Amino acid sequence: SSKLVSRLERDPKAARIGGDTREVTVMFTDIKAFTSFSERHKPAVVVARLNEYLSAMVQLIYEHEGTVDKFIGDGIMAFWGAPLSQPDHAKRAVACALAMKDRMAQLTAQWEMDRVEPFVIRCGIQSGEVVAGNIGSRGQKMEYTVIGDTVNQASRMEGMAKYYGVDFMVGDATYLKTCDSFRFRR
């Protein structure tokens, strides 16, 4: 992200293996039934649609001042609260998820007009402590990421959303940080 590049320009020593303990909010998204979609369409069609979707979602993550960590197939991992501290990281993540839901409705309307199969996404969000920093192989390949149980919980919540029949699921830590600003159901 441009925030990370700016930080490295100011402090080149920050490009070291390791990291710092931070409180962040992590988001995972996934397209429902993407494997089936991929099986029914030519690879060029799959890539074009995936790029359209990813472009729209990344734009929203950046508008809400999040960091896109990585794409995992059709999934996105993003976080708020690192590399720069954001006291309202949980609110930014939840607001981003709601903006994603609205943008998906717009994309779906367009795709239906174009007579192409729409995507539906799931999302899991959790807040908590992580180690944020450069992970990898010294001098070979490293990436700025977040590691910790909070990351695992956010990923599991995205997967559990399917089990509970919901599109978006947040953990208790995120709920407690945002319940004064958003409405939730148990």
PDB file of C-alpha atoms in Angstrom:
ATOM      1  CA  SER A   1       0.000   0.000   0.000  1.00  0.00           C
ATOM      2  CA  SER A   2       1.056   3.600  -0.481  1.00  0.00           C
ATOM      3  CA  LYS A   3       1.030   4.041   3.332  1.00  0.00           C
ATOM      4  CA  LEU A   4       3.590   1.267   3.703  1.00  0.00           C
ATOM      5  CA  VAL A   5       5.778   2.658   0.925  1.00  0.00           C
ATOM      6  CA  SER A   6       5.732   6.102   2.580  1.00  0.00           C
ATOM      7  CA  ARG A   7       6.721   4.533   5.891  1.00  0.00           C
ATOM      8  CA  LEU A   8       9.622   2.667   4.289  1.00  0.00           C
ATOM      9  CA  GLU A   9      10.818   5.845   2.573  1.00  0.00           C
ATOM     10  CA  ARG A  10      10.944   7.605   5.951  1.00  0.00           C
ATOM     11  CA  ASP A  11      12.412   4.623   7.797  1.00  0.00           C
ATOM     12  CA  PRO A  12      14.250   2.093   5.569  1.00  0.00           C
ATOM     13  CA  LYS A  13      15.203   0.048   8.651  1.00  0.00           C
ATOM     14  CA  ALA A  14      11.518  -0.874   8.953  1.00  0.00           C
ATOM     15  CA  ALA A  15      12.100  -3.301   6.052  1.00  0.00           C
ATOM     16  CA  ARG A  16      13.415  -5.970   8.372  1.00  0.00           C
ATOM     17  CA  ILE A  17      12.105  -9.395   9.181  1.00  0.00           C
ATOM     18  CA  GLY A  18       9.908  -9.323  12.263  1.00  0.00           C
ATOM     19  CA  GLY A  19       7.257  -7.018  13.551  1.00  0.00           C
ATOM     20  CA  ASP A  20       5.477  -5.264  16.358  1.00  0.00           C
ATOM     21  CA  THR A  21       2.446  -6.193  18.429  1.00  0.00           C
ATOM     22  CA  ARG A  22      -0.531  -4.139  17.273  1.00  0.00           C
ATOM     23  CA  GLU A  23      -4.289  -4.075  17.728  1.00  0.00           C
ATOM     24  CA  VAL A  24      -5.976  -4.298  14.339  1.00  0.00           C
ATOM     25  CA  THR A  25      -9.145  -5.412  12.625  1.00  0.00           C
ATOM     26  CA  VAL A  26      -8.817  -8.127   9.984  1.00  0.00           C
ATOM     27  CA  MET A  27     -11.259  -8.876   7.162  1.00  0.00           C
ATOM     28  CA  PHE A  28     -11.531 -11.916   4.908  1.00  0.00           C
ATOM     29  CA  THR A  29     -13.893 -12.042   1.940  1.00  0.00           C
ATOM     30  CA  ASP A  30     -14.768 -14.892  -0.383  1.00  0.00           C
ATOM     31  CA  ILE A  31     -17.045 -15.365  -3.396  1.00  0.00           C
ATOM     32  CA  LYS A  32     -19.744 -17.970  -2.781  1.00  0.00           C
ATOM     33  CA  ALA A  33     -19.566 -20.944  -5.172  1.00  0.00           C
ATOM     34  CA  PHE A  34     -16.594 -19.535  -7.082  1.00  0.00           C
ATOM     35  CA  THR A  35     -15.253 -23.015  -7.822  1.00  0.00           C
ATOM     36  CA  SER A  36     -18.531 -23.912  -9.538  1.00  0.00           C
ATOM     37  CA  PHE A  37     -18.470 -20.616 -11.436  1.00  0.00           C
ATOM     38  CA  SER A  38     -14.918 -21.384 -12.585  1.00  0.00           C
ATOM     39  CA  GLU A  39     -15.948 -24.832 -13.777  1.00  0.00           C
ATOM     40  CA  ARG A  40     -18.786 -23.403 -15.902  1.00  0.00           C
ATOM     41  CA  HIS A  41     -16.802 -20.637 -17.623  1.00  0.00           C
ATOM     42  CA  LYS A  42     -13.682 -20.317 -19.740  1.00  0.00           C
ATOM     43  CA  PRO A  43     -10.571 -19.143 -17.820  1.00  0.00           C
ATOM     44  CA  ALA A  44     -10.502 -15.789 -19.653  1.00  0.00           C
ATOM     45  CA  VAL A  45     -14.099 -15.083 -18.543  1.00  0.00           C
ATOM     46  CA  VAL A  46     -13.281 -16.099 -14.962  1.00  0.00           C
ATOM     47  CA  VAL A  47     -10.249 -13.807 -14.849  1.00  0.00           C
ATOM     48  CA  ALA A  48     -12.121 -10.848 -16.362  1.00  0.00           C
ATOM     49  CA  ARG A  49     -14.990 -11.137 -13.867  1.00  0.00           C
ATOM     50  CA  LEU A  50     -12.638 -11.724 -10.950  1.00  0.00           C
ATOM     51  CA  ASN A  51     -10.597  -8.652 -11.860  1.00  0.00           C
ATOM     52  CA  GLU A  52     -13.764  -6.539 -12.104  1.00  0.00           C
ATOM     53  CA  TYR A  53     -14.869  -7.719  -8.664  1.00  0.00           C
ATOM     54  CA  LEU A  54     -11.426  -7.362  -7.041  1.00  0.00           C
ATOM     55  CA  SER A  55     -10.967  -3.857  -8.467  1.00  0.00           C
ATOM     56  CA  ALA A  56     -14.267  -2.705  -6.972  1.00  0.00           C
ATOM     57  CA  MET A  57     -13.555  -4.217  -3.547  1.00  0.00           C
ATOM     58  CA  VAL A  58      -9.958  -2.972  -3.361  1.00  0.00           C
ATOM     59  CA  GLN A  59     -11.139   0.539  -4.182  1.00  0.00           C
ATOM     60  CA  LEU A  60     -13.521   0.386  -1.206  1.00  0.00           C
ATOM     61  CA  ILE A  61     -10.843  -0.971   1.132  1.00  0.00           C
ATOM     62  CA  TYR A  62      -8.565   1.911   0.164  1.00  0.00           C
ATOM     63  CA  GLU A  63     -11.408   4.449   0.524  1.00  0.00           C
ATOM     64  CA  HIS A  64     -11.827   3.189   4.102  1.00  0.00           C
ATOM     65  CA  GLU A  65      -8.045   3.450   4.622  1.00  0.00           C
ATOM     66  CA  GLY A  66      -7.463  -0.280   4.905  1.00  0.00           C
ATOM     67  CA  THR A  67      -4.465  -2.300   3.785  1.00  0.00           C
ATOM     68  CA  VAL A  68      -4.986  -5.056   1.228  1.00  0.00           C
ATOM     69  CA  ASP A  69      -2.776  -7.862   2.477  1.00  0.00           C
ATOM     70  CA  LYS A  70      -3.295 -10.427  -0.271  1.00  0.00           C
ATOM     71  CA  PHE A  71      -5.617 -12.147  -2.678  1.00  0.00           C
ATOM     72  CA  ILE A  72      -6.226 -15.792  -1.859  1.00  0.00           C
ATOM     73  CA  GLY A  73      -7.765 -17.123  -5.052  1.00  0.00           C
ATOM     74  CA  ASP A  74     -11.092 -15.304  -5.131  1.00  0.00           C
ATOM     75  CA  GLY A  75     -10.693 -14.127  -1.539  1.00  0.00           C
ATOM     76  CA  ILE A  76      -9.298 -10.913  -0.112  1.00  0.00           C
ATOM     77  CA  MET A  77      -7.447 -10.458   3.165  1.00  0.00           C
ATOM     78  CA  ALA A  78      -7.344  -6.861   4.392  1.00  0.00           C
ATOM     79  CA  PHE A  79      -6.687  -5.137   7.704  1.00  0.00           C
ATOM     80  CA  TRP A  80      -6.964  -1.802   9.479  1.00  0.00           C
ATOM     81  CA  GLY A  81      -4.737  -0.426  12.252  1.00  0.00           C
ATOM     82  CA  ALA A  82      -1.353  -1.147  10.670  1.00  0.00           C
ATOM     83  CA  PRO A  83       1.126  -0.115   9.407  1.00  0.00           C
ATOM     84  CA  LEU A  84      -0.242   3.176  10.710  1.00  0.00           C
ATOM     85  CA  SER A  85      -2.250   3.238  13.916  1.00  0.00           C
ATOM     86  CA  GLN A  86      -6.000   3.855  13.518  1.00  0.00           C
ATOM     87  CA  PRO A  87      -7.914   4.094  16.806  1.00  0.00           C
ATOM     88  CA  ASP A  88     -11.176   3.501  14.881  1.00  0.00           C
ATOM     89  CA  HIS A  89      -9.891   0.495  12.896  1.00  0.00           C
ATOM     90  CA  ALA A  90     -12.922  -1.678  13.723  1.00  0.00           C
ATOM     91  CA  LYS A  91     -15.410   0.979  12.609  1.00  0.00           C
ATOM     92  CA  ARG A  92     -13.517   1.477   9.359  1.00  0.00           C
ATOM     93  CA  ALA A  93     -13.614  -2.263   8.637  1.00  0.00           C
ATOM     94  CA  VAL A  94     -17.338  -2.627   9.347  1.00  0.00           C
ATOM     95  CA  ALA A  95     -18.138   0.500   7.307  1.00  0.00           C
ATOM     96  CA  CYS A  96     -16.074  -0.979   4.480  1.00  0.00           C
ATOM     97  CA  ALA A  97     -17.992  -4.276   4.663  1.00  0.00           C
ATOM     98  CA  LEU A  98     -21.290  -2.407   4.392  1.00  0.00           C
ATOM     99  CA  ALA A  99     -19.950  -0.416   1.434  1.00  0.00           C
ATOM    100  CA  MET A 100     -18.901  -3.725  -0.168  1.00  0.00           C
ATOM    101  CA  LYS A 101     -22.438  -5.047   0.265  1.00  0.00           C
ATOM    102  CA  ASP A 102     -23.846  -1.924  -1.441  1.00  0.00           C
ATOM    103  CA  ARG A 103     -21.273  -2.116  -4.250  1.00  0.00           C
ATOM    104  CA  MET A 104     -22.068  -5.799  -4.795  1.00  0.00           C
ATOM    105  CA  ALA A 105     -25.758  -4.855  -5.230  1.00  0.00           C
ATOM    106  CA  GLN A 106     -24.718  -2.355  -7.927  1.00  0.00           C
ATOM    107  CA  LEU A 107     -22.461  -4.893  -9.637  1.00  0.00           C
ATOM    108  CA  THR A 108     -25.200  -7.524  -9.489  1.00  0.00           C
ATOM    109  CA  ALA A 109     -27.687  -5.171 -11.139  1.00  0.00           C
ATOM    110  CA  GLN A 110     -25.175  -4.450 -13.902  1.00  0.00           C
ATOM    111  CA  TRP A 111     -24.289  -8.114 -14.360  1.00  0.00           C
ATOM    112  CA  GLU A 112     -27.968  -9.061 -14.565  1.00  0.00           C
ATOM    113  CA  MET A 113     -28.510  -6.369 -17.221  1.00  0.00           C
ATOM    114  CA  ASP A 114     -25.521  -7.806 -19.093  1.00  0.00           C
ATOM    115  CA  ARG A 115     -27.008 -11.306 -18.617  1.00  0.00           C
ATOM    116  CA  VAL A 116     -23.997 -12.664 -16.779  1.00  0.00           C
ATOM    117  CA  GLU A 117     -23.988 -14.679 -13.593  1.00  0.00           C
ATOM    118  CA  PRO A 118     -23.598 -12.450 -10.502  1.00  0.00           C
ATOM    119  CA  PHE A 119     -21.303 -13.076  -7.552  1.00  0.00           C
ATOM    120  CA  VAL A 120     -22.356 -13.148  -3.915  1.00  0.00           C
ATOM    121  CA  ILE A 121     -19.711 -12.631  -1.245  1.00  0.00           C
ATOM    122  CA  ARG A 122     -19.175 -13.625   2.358  1.00  0.00           C
ATOM    123  CA  CYS A 123     -17.093 -11.674   4.835  1.00  0.00           C
ATOM    124  CA  GLY A 124     -15.568 -12.332   8.258  1.00  0.00           C
ATOM    125  CA  ILE A 125     -14.186  -9.595  10.511  1.00  0.00           C
ATOM    126  CA  GLN A 126     -12.359  -9.783  13.850  1.00  0.00           C
ATOM    127  CA  SER A 127     -10.423  -7.303  15.959  1.00  0.00           C
ATOM    128  CA  GLY A 128      -7.546  -8.042  18.289  1.00  0.00           C
ATOM    129  CA  GLU A 129      -3.829  -8.326  18.834  1.00  0.00           C
ATOM    130  CA  VAL A 130      -1.478  -9.422  16.060  1.00  0.00           C
ATOM    131  CA  VAL A 131       2.152  -9.159  15.114  1.00  0.00           C
ATOM    132  CA  ALA A 132       2.341  -6.766  12.166  1.00  0.00           C
ATOM    133  CA  GLY A 133       5.516  -6.679  10.163  1.00  0.00           C
ATOM    134  CA  ASN A 134       7.667  -8.193   7.477  1.00  0.00           C
ATOM    135  CA  ILE A 135       7.406 -11.957   7.314  1.00  0.00           C
ATOM    136  CA  GLY A 136       9.466 -14.099   4.976  1.00  0.00           C
ATOM    137  CA  SER A 137      12.994 -14.934   3.949  1.00  0.00           C
ATOM    138  CA  ARG A 138      15.700 -12.348   4.624  1.00  0.00           C
ATOM    139  CA  GLY A 139      17.073 -11.014   1.332  1.00  0.00           C
ATOM    140  CA  GLN A 140      14.827 -13.251  -0.784  1.00  0.00           C
ATOM    141  CA  LYS A 141      11.127 -12.532  -0.366  1.00  0.00           C
ATOM    142  CA  MET A 142       9.184 -10.896   2.390  1.00  0.00           C
ATOM    143  CA  GLU A 143       5.831  -9.225   2.728  1.00  0.00           C
ATOM    144  CA  TYR A 144       4.206  -6.923   5.220  1.00  0.00           C
ATOM    145  CA  THR A 145       1.383  -8.839   6.870  1.00  0.00           C
ATOM    146  CA  VAL A 146      -0.351  -9.553  10.167  1.00  0.00           C
ATOM    147  CA  ILE A 147      -0.041 -12.847  12.026  1.00  0.00           C
ATOM    148  CA  GLY A 148      -1.923 -14.150  15.052  1.00  0.00           C
ATOM    149  CA  ASP A 149      -5.099 -15.778  16.309  1.00  0.00           C
ATOM    150  CA  THR A 150      -7.125 -12.691  15.384  1.00  0.00           C
ATOM    151  CA  VAL A 151      -6.268 -13.390  11.732  1.00  0.00           C
ATOM    152  CA  ASN A 152      -7.298 -17.028  12.128  1.00  0.00           C
ATOM    153  CA  GLN A 153     -10.585 -16.038  13.763  1.00  0.00           C
ATOM    154  CA  ALA A 154     -11.462 -13.583  10.973  1.00  0.00           C
ATOM    155  CA  SER A 155     -10.803 -16.293   8.398  1.00  0.00           C
ATOM    156  CA  ARG A 156     -12.936 -18.800  10.299  1.00  0.00           C
ATOM    157  CA  MET A 157     -15.777 -16.281  10.606  1.00  0.00           C
ATOM    158  CA  GLU A 158     -15.870 -15.837   6.862  1.00  0.00           C
ATOM    159  CA  GLY A 159     -16.182 -19.617   6.510  1.00  0.00           C
ATOM    160  CA  MET A 160     -18.731 -19.927   9.331  1.00  0.00           C
ATOM    161  CA  ALA A 161     -20.961 -17.311   7.714  1.00  0.00           C
ATOM    162  CA  LYS A 162     -21.957 -20.061   5.271  1.00  0.00           C
ATOM    163  CA  TYR A 163     -22.918 -22.367   8.153  1.00  0.00           C
ATOM    164  CA  TYR A 164     -25.088 -19.671   9.759  1.00  0.00           C
ATOM    165  CA  GLY A 165     -26.631 -18.597   6.450  1.00  0.00           C
ATOM    166  CA  VAL A 166     -25.372 -15.018   6.637  1.00  0.00           C
ATOM    167  CA  ASP A 167     -23.182 -12.991   4.325  1.00  0.00           C
ATOM    168  CA  PHE A 168     -21.214 -11.020   6.922  1.00  0.00           C
ATOM    169  CA  MET A 169     -20.029 -12.101  10.351  1.00  0.00           C
ATOM    170  CA  VAL A 170     -18.072 -10.150  12.973  1.00  0.00           C
ATOM    171  CA  GLY A 171     -16.447 -11.397  16.146  1.00  0.00           C
ATOM    172  CA  ASP A 172     -17.261 -10.220  19.657  1.00  0.00           C
ATOM    173  CA  ALA A 173     -14.183  -7.980  19.820  1.00  0.00           C
ATOM    174  CA  THR A 174     -15.272  -6.125  16.687  1.00  0.00           C
ATOM    175  CA  TYR A 175     -18.870  -5.986  17.878  1.00  0.00           C
ATOM    176  CA  LEU A 176     -17.856  -4.415  21.201  1.00  0.00           C
ATOM    177  CA  LYS A 177     -15.815  -1.754  19.394  1.00  0.00           C
ATOM    178  CA  THR A 178     -18.593  -0.872  16.938  1.00  0.00           C
ATOM    179  CA  CYS A 179     -21.974  -1.622  18.549  1.00  0.00           C
ATOM    180  CA  ASP A 180     -22.517   2.081  19.266  1.00  0.00           C
ATOM    181  CA  SER A 181     -22.244   2.873  15.529  1.00  0.00           C
ATOM    182  CA  PHE A 182     -23.825  -0.107  13.728  1.00  0.00           C
ATOM    183  CA  ARG A 183     -26.755  -2.453  14.189  1.00  0.00           C
ATOM    184  CA  PHE A 184     -26.037  -6.155  14.578  1.00  0.00           C
ATOM    185  CA  ARG A 185     -28.028  -9.303  15.051  1.00  0.00           C
ATOM    186  CA  ARG A 186     -26.903 -12.206  17.186  1.00  0.00           C
TER     187      ARG A 186
END
